[in-house]
Coordinates of C-alpha atoms and ligand atoms in Angstrom, one line a residue:
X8 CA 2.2 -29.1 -12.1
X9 CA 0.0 -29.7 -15.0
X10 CA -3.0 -27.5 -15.3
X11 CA -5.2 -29.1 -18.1
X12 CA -5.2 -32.5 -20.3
X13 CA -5.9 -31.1 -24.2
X14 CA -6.4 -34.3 -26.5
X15 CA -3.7 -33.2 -29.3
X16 CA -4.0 -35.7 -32.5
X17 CA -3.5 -39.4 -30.9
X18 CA -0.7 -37.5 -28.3
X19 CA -2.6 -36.1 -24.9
X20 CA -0.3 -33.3 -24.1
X21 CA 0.1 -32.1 -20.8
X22 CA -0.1 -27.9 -20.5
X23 CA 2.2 -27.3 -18.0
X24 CA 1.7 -23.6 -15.7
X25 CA 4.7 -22.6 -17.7
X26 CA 2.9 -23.0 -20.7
X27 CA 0.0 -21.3 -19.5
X28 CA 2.4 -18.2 -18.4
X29 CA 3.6 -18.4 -21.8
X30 CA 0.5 -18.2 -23.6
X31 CA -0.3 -14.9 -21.9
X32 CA 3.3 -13.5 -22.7
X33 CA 2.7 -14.4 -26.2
X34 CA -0.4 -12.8 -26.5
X35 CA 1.0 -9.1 -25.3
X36 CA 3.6 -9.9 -26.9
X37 CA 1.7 -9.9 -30.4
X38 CA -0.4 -7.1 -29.5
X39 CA 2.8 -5.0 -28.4
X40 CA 4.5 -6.5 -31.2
X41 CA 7.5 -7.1 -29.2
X42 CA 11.1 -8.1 -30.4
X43 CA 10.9 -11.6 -31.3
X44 CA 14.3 -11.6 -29.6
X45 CA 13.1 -10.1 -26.3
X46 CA 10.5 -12.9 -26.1
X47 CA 12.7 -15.9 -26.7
X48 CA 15.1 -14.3 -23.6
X49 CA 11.9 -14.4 -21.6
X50 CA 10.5 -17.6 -22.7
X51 CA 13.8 -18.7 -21.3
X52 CA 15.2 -18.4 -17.7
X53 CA 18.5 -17.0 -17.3
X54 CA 19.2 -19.8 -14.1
X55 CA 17.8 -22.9 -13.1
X56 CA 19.3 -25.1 -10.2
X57 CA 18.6 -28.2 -8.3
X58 CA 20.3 -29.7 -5.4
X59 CA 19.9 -32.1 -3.5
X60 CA 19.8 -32.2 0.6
X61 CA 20.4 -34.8 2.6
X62 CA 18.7 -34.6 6.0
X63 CA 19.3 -36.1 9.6
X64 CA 15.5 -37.1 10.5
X65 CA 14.3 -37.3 14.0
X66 CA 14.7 -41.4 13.3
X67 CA 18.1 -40.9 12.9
X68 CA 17.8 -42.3 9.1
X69 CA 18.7 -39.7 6.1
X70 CA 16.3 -38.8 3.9
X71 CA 17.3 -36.5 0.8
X72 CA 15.2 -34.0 -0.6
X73 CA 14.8 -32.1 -3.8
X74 CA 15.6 -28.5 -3.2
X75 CA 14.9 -26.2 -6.2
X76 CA 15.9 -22.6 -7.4
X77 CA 15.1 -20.5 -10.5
X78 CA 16.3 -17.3 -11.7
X79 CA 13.9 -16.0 -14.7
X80 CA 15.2 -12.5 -15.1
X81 CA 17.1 -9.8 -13.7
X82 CA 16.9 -7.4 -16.3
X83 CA 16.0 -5.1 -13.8
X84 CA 17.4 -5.7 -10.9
X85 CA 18.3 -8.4 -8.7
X86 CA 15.8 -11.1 -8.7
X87 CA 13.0 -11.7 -6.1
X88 CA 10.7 -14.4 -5.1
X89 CA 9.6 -17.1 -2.5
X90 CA 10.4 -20.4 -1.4
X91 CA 7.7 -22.6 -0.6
X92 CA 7.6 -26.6 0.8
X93 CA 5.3 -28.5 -0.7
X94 CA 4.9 -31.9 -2.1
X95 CA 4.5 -31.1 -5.4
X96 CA 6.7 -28.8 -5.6
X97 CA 8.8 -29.4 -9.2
X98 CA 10.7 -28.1 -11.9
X99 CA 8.3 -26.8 -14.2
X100 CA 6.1 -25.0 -11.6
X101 CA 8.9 -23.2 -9.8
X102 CA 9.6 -22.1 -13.5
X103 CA 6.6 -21.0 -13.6
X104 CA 6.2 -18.8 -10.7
X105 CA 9.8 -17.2 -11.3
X106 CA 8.2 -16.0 -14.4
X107 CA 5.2 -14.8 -12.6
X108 CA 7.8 -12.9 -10.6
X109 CA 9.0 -11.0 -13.2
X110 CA 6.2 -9.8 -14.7
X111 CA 4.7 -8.9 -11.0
X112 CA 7.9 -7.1 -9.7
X113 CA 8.0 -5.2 -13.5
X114 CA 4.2 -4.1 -12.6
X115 CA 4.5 -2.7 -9.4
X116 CA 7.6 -1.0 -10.7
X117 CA 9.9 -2.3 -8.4
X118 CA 13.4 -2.3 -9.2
X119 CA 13.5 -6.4 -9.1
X120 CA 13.9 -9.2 -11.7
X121 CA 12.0 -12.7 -10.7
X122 CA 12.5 -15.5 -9.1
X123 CA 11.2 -18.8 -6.9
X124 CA 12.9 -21.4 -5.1
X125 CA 11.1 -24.4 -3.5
X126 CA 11.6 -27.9 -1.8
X127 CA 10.0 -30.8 -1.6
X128 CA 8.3 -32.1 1.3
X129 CA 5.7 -32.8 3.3
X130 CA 6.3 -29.5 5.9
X131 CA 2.9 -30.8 8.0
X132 CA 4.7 -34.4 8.6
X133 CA 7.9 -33.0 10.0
X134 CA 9.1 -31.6 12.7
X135 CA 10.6 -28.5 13.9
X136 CA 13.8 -29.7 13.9
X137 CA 13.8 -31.3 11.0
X138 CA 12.8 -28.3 9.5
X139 CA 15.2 -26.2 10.4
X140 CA 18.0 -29.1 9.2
X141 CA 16.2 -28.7 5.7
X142 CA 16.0 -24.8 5.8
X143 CA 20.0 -24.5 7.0
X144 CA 20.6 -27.0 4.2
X145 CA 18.9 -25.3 1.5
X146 CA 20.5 -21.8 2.6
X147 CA 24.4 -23.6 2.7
X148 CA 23.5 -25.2 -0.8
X149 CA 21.9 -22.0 -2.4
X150 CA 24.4 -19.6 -0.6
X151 CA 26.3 -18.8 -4.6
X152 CA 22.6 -18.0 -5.6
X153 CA 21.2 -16.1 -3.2
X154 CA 22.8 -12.2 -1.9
X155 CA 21.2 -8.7 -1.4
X156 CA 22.1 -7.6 -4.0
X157 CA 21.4 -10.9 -6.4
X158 CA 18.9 -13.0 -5.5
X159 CA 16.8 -11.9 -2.5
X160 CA 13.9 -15.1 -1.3
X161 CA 11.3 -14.7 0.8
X162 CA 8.3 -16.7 2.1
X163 CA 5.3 -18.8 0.2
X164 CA 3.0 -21.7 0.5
X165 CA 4.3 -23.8 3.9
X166 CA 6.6 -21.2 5.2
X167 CA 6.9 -18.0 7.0
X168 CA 9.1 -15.7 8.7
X169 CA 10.4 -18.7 11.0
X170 CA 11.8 -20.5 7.7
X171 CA 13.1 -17.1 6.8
X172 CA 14.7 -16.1 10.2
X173 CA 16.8 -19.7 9.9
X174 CA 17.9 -19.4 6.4
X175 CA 18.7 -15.8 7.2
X176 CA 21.4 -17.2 10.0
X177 CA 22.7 -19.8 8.3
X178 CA 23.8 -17.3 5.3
X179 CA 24.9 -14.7 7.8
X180 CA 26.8 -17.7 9.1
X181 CA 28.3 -18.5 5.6
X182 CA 29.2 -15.2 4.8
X183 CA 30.6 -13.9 8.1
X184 CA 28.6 -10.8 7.6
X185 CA 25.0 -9.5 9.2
X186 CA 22.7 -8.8 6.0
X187 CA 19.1 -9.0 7.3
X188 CA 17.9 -7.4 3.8
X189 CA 19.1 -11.1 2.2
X190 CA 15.9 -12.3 2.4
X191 CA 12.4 -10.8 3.2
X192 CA 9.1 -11.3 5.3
X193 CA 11.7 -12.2 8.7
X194 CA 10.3 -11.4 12.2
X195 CA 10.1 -7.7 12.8
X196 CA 12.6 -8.7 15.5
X197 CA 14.8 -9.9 12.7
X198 CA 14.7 -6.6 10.3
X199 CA 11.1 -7.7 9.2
X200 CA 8.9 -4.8 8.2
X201 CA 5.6 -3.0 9.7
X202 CA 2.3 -3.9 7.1
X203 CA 4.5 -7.1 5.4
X204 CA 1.4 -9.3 6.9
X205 CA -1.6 -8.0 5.7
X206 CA 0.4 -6.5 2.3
X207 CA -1.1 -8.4 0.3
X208 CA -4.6 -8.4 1.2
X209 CA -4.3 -4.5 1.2
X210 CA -3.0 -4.8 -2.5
X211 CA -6.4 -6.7 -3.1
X212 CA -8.4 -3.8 -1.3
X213 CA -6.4 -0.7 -3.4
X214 CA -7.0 -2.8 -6.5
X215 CA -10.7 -3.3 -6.2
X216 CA -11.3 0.6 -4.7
X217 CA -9.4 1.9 -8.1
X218 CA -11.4 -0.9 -10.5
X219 CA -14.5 0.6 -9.0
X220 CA -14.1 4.0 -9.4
X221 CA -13.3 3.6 -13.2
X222 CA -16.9 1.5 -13.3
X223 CA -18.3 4.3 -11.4
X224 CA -19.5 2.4 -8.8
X225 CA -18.8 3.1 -4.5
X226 CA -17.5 0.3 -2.7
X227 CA -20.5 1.3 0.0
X228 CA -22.8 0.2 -2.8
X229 CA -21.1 -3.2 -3.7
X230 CA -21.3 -7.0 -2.7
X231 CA -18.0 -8.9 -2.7
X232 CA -17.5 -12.4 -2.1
X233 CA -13.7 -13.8 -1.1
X234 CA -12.7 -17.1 -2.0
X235 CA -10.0 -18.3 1.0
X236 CA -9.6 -16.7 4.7
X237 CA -6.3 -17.5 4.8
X238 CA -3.2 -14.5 5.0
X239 CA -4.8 -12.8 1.8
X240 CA -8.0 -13.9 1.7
X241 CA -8.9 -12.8 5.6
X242 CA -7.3 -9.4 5.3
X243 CA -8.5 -8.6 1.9
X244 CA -12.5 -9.2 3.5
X245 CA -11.3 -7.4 6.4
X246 CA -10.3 -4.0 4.9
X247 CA -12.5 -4.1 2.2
X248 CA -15.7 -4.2 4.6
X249 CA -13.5 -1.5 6.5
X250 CA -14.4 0.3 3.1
X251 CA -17.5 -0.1 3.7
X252 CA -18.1 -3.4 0.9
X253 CA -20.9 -5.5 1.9
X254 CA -18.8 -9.1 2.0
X255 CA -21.6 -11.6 1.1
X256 CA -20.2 -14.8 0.6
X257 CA -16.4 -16.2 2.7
X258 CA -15.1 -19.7 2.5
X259 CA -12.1 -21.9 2.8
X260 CA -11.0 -25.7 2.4
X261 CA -13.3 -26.3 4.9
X262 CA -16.6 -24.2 4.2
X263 CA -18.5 -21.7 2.7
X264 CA -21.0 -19.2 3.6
X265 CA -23.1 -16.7 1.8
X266 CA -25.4 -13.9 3.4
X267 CA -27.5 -11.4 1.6
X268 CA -27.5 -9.3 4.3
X269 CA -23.6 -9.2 4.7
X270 CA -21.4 -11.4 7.1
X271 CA -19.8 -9.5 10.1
X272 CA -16.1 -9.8 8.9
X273 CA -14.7 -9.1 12.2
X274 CA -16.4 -11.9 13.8
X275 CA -15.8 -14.5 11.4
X276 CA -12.4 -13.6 12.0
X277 CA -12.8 -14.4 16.0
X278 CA -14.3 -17.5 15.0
X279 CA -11.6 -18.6 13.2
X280 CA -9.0 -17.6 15.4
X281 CA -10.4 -19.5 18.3
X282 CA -11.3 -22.4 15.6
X283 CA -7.7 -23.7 14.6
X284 CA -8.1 -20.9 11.7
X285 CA -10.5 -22.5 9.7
X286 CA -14.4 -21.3 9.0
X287 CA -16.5 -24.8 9.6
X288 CA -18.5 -24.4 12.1
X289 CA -19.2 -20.9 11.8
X290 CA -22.8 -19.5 12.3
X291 CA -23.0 -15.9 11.0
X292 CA -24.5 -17.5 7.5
X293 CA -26.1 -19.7 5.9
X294 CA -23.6 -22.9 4.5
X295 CA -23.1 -23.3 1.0
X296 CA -21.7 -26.0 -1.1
X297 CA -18.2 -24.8 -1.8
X298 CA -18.4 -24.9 -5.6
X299 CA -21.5 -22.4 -5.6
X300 CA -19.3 -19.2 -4.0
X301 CA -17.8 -18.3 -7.1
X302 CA -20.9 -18.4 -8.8
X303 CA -22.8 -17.0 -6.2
X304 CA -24.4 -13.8 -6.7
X305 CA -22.2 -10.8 -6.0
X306 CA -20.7 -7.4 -7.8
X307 CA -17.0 -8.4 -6.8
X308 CA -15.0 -11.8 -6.6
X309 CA -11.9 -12.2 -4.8
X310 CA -10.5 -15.8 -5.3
X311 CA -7.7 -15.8 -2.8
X312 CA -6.8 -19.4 -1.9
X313 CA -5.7 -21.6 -4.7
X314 CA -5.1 -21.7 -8.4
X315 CA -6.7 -23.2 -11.7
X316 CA -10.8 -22.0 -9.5
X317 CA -11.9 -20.3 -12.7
X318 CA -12.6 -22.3 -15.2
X319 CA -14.3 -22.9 -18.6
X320 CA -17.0 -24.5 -16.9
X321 CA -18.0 -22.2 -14.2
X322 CA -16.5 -19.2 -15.7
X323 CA -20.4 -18.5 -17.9
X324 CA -22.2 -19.0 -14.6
X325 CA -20.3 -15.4 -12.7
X326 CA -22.2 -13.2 -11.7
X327 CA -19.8 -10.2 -10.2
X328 CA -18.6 -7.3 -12.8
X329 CA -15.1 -6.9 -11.2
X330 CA -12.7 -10.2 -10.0
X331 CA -9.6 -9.2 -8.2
X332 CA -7.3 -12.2 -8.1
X333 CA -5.8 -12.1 -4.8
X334 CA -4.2 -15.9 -5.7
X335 CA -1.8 -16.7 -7.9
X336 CA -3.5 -18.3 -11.3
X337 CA -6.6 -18.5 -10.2
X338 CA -8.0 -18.2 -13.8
X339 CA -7.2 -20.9 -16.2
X340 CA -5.5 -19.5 -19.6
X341 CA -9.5 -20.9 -21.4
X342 CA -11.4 -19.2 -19.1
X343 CA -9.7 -15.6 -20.1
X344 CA -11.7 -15.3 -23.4
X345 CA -14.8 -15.9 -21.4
X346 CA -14.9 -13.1 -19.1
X347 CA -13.2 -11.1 -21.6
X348 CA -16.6 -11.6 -23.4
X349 CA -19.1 -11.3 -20.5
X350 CA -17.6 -7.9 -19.9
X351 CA -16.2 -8.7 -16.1
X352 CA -13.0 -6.7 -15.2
X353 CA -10.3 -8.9 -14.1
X354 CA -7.6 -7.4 -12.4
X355 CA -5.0 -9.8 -12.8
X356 CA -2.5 -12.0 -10.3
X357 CA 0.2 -10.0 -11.4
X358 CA -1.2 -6.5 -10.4
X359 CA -3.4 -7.4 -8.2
X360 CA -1.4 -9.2 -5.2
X361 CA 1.5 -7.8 -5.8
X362 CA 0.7 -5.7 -2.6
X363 CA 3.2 -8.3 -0.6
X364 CA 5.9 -8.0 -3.3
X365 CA 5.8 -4.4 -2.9
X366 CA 6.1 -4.3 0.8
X367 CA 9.0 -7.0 1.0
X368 CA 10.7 -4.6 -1.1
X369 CA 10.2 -1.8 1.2
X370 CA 11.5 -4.3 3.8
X371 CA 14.9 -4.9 1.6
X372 CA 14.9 -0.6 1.4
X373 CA 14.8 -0.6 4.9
X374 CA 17.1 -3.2 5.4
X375 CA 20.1 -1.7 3.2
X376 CA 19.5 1.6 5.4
X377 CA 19.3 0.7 8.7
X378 CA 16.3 3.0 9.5
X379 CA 12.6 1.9 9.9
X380 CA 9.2 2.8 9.1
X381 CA 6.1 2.7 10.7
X382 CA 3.4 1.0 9.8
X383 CA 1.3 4.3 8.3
X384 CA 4.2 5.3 6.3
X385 CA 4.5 1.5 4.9
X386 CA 0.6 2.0 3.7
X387 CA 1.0 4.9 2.6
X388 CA 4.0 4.1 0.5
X389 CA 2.4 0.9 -0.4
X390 CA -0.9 2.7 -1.3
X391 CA 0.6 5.1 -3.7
X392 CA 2.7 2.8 -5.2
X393 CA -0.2 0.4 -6.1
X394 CA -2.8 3.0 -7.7
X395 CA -0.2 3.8 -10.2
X396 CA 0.7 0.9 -11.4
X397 CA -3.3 -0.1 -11.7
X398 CA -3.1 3.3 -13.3
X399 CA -0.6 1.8 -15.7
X400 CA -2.5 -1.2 -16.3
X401 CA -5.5 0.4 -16.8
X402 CA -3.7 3.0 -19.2
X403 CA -2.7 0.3 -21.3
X404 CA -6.0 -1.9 -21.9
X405 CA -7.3 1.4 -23.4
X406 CA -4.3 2.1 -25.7
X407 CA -4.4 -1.5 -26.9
X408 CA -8.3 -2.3 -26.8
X409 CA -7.5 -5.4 -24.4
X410 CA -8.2 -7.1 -21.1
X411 CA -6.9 -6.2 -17.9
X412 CA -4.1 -8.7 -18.1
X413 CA -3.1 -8.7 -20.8
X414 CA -2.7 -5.0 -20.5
X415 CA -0.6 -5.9 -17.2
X416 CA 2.1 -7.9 -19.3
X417 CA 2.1 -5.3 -21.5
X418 CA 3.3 -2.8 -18.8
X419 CA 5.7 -5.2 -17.5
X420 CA 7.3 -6.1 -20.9
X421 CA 7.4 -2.4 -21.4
X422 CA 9.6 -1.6 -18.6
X423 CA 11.7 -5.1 -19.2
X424 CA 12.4 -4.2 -22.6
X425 CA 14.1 -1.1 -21.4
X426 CA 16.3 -2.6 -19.0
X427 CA 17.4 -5.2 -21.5
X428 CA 17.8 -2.4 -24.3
X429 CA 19.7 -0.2 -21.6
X430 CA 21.9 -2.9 -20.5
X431 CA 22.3 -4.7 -23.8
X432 CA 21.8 -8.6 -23.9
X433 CA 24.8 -10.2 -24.5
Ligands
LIG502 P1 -2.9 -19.3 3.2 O1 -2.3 -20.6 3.3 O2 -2.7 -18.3 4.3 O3 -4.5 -19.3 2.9 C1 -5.0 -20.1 1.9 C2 -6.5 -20.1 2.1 O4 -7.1 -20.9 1.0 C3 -7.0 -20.9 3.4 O5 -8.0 -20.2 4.0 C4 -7.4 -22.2 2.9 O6 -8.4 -22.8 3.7 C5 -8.0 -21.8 1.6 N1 -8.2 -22.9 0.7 C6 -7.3 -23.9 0.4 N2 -7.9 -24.8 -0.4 C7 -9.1 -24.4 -0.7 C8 -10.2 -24.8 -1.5 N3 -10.1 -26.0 -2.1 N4 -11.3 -24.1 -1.5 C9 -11.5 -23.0 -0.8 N5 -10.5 -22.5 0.0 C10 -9.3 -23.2 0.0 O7 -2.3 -18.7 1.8 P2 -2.2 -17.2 1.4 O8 -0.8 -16.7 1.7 O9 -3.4 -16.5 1.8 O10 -2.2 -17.4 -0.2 C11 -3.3 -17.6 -1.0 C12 -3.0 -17.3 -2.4 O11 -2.5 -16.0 -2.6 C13 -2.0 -18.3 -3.0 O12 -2.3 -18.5 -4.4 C14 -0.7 -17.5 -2.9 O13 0.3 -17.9 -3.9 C15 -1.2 -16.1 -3.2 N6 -0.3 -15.0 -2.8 C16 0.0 -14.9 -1.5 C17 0.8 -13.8 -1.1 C18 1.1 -13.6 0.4 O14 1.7 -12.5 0.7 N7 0.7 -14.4 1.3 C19 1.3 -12.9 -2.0 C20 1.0 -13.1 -3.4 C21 0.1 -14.1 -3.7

């Protein structure tokens, strides 16, 4: 997906979300001064494949789809990463994301490389069936890719454990074998894990608790406003006003609401529940035009719906000290410099939602051992887990005078160099 039209001489050149994952990597890379050679193996991924699937609709006509998977590194372990159905799903943005993988996974110091597989389609205009033709098909045609200890998918945009419970069987079915820790966020019935569904949005919460105590400041005295009420979005307001953060401003694809006096998270979740999970309607504050939540006044910002939000033009007009990205990309590669400037922590993508990441891994442990968890000892492990790598992060944008993320690829390509030092390249 292209992310930006920049005029270059008489040529307009498109700047893909590669690019833009790029750019940051070559801007720790400089400041780390890493290998020249380590960065042209990651500038590269190690596998890209795309098939094609042929599917039986509900017509009784064939339709073939584009079905997509990319290995960007497994210099640490095997790789990880979700599938998603969408529309414009391509080439260049599963790329992308892969990448995004491995620098997330190296983070949260899992032993993972990256990875993100996709197909696409229209998941809202088909049906069930249907579905489950495409998600058998993509399983039989990915089945040399994907194995426990090789290539390990999991959900994203348009699907969920359903998707992963189907490809799950048809694998099993493939191999002859039952290996529930193939692929993660499955049922619990399926070998899913305790705490995988609000992972994410607890990731956000840890991340914003640690950001605040290094700016001295306790989350009973701070405002936050969270951009999407969707899986990350909803439980990130949820446990953060559980911390006692005074959520001012919510909003999705269909509205947004600020209130200086602080919106009752609990029943703005009700309303949505009962409201085919979407916010319009809702009464416990006053509507906004959706472009003014960003900029609305607050002390954090939690865009957690979409990418490419933050942006040259509205990054000057922020007001909070702290964003926690809870999305993927929500902050275009121009609008860095500008917060870097104004002073605003950004805890980055790559750190700071890499809460779900973390517990589908826990999932894969628990998989491979046959013995499970409960849901206090996944949050605890997850909790732990995430303070030190924002302890890592943080480490780093001291030692190399820099911001937040680019601190956070420096901690990744830290640990990546080692594993492609230890194992050797070649
Ligand atoms: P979701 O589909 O559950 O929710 C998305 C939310 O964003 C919805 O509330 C939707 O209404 C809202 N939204 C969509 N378009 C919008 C717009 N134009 N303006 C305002 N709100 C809009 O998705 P999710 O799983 O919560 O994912 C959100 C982001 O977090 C994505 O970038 C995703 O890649 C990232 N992420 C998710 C996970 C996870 O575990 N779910 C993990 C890591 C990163």
């Amino acid at each position: 997906m292209s992310t930006k039209t920049v005029p270059l001489s008489a040529k307009v050149h498109e700047v893909t979300m590669f690019e833009s994952v790029l750019a940051r990597l070559d801007a720790a890379a400089k400041l780390m001064n890493l290998s020249s050679e380590l960065a042209q193996i990651l500038r590269n991924p190690q596998k890209q494949v795309k098939v094609s699937l042929p599917i039986m609709m509900d017509s009784g006509n064939i339709q073939v789809f584009e079905g997509y998977r990319t290995v960007h590194s497994t210099h640490l372990g095997p790789s990880k990463g979700g599938i998603r159905y969408a529309l414009d799903v391509n080439t260049d943005e599963v790329r992308a994301l892969a990448a995004w993988m491995t620098f997330k996974c190296a983070v949260a110091n899992l032993p993972y490389g990256g990875a993100k597989g996709g197909i696409k389609c229209d998941p809202r205009a088909m049906s069930v069936g249907e579905l489950e033709r495409l998600s058998r098909a993509y399983a039989k045609a990915m089945k040399d890719v994907i194995g426990i200890n090789k290539d390990i998918p999991a959900p994203d945009m348009g699907t969920g454990g359903r998707e992963m419970a189907w490809i799950l069987d048809e694998f099993n079915k493939i191999t002859g074998e039952d290996n529930p820790g193939v692929i993660t966020g499955k049922p619990i019935a399926l070998g899913g894990s305790l705490g995988r569904d609000a992972a994410t949005g607890r990731g956000v919460m840890v991340n914003t608790l640690e950001a605040l105590k290094k700016m001295n400041l306790k989350p009973i005295a701070v405002t936050a406003v969270v951009q999407g009420f969707g899986n990350v979005g909803s439980h990130a307001a949820r446990l953060l006003s559980e911390q006692g953060v005074k959520i001012v401003g919510i909003g999705d694809h269909t509205a947004s609401f600020y209130s200086e006096k602080g919106i009752n998270i609990a029943e703005a979740l009700e309303y949505a529940a009962q409201n085919g999970r979407v916010l319009k309607g809702f009464k416990g504050a006053t509507e906004i035009r959706s472009e003014e939540l960003l900029i609305s006044k607050c002390d954090v910002l939690v865009p957690a719906a979409l990418q490419n939000v933050i942006t040259e033009e509205n990054a000057p007009k922020i007001q909070a000290k702290l964003i926690v990205e809870g999305a993927n990309g929500p902050t275009m590669p121009e609008a860095d410099p500008i917060i870097h400037e104004k002073g605003i922590i950004c805890v980055p993508d790559i750190l700071a939602n890499s809460g779900g990441v973390t517990v589908s891994y826990f999932e894969w442990v628990q998989n491979k051992a046959g013995y499970y968890w409960t849901e206090q000892e996944v949050n605890a492990k997850h909790d732990e887990k995430m303070e030190l790598a924002f302890d890592a992060v943080w480490n780093n944008k001291g030692k190399y005078k820099t911001s937040m993320r680019i601190a956070a690829y420096i901690t990744a390509l830290q640990k990546i160099e080692q594993g492609v030092k230890l194992k050797g390249a070649y």
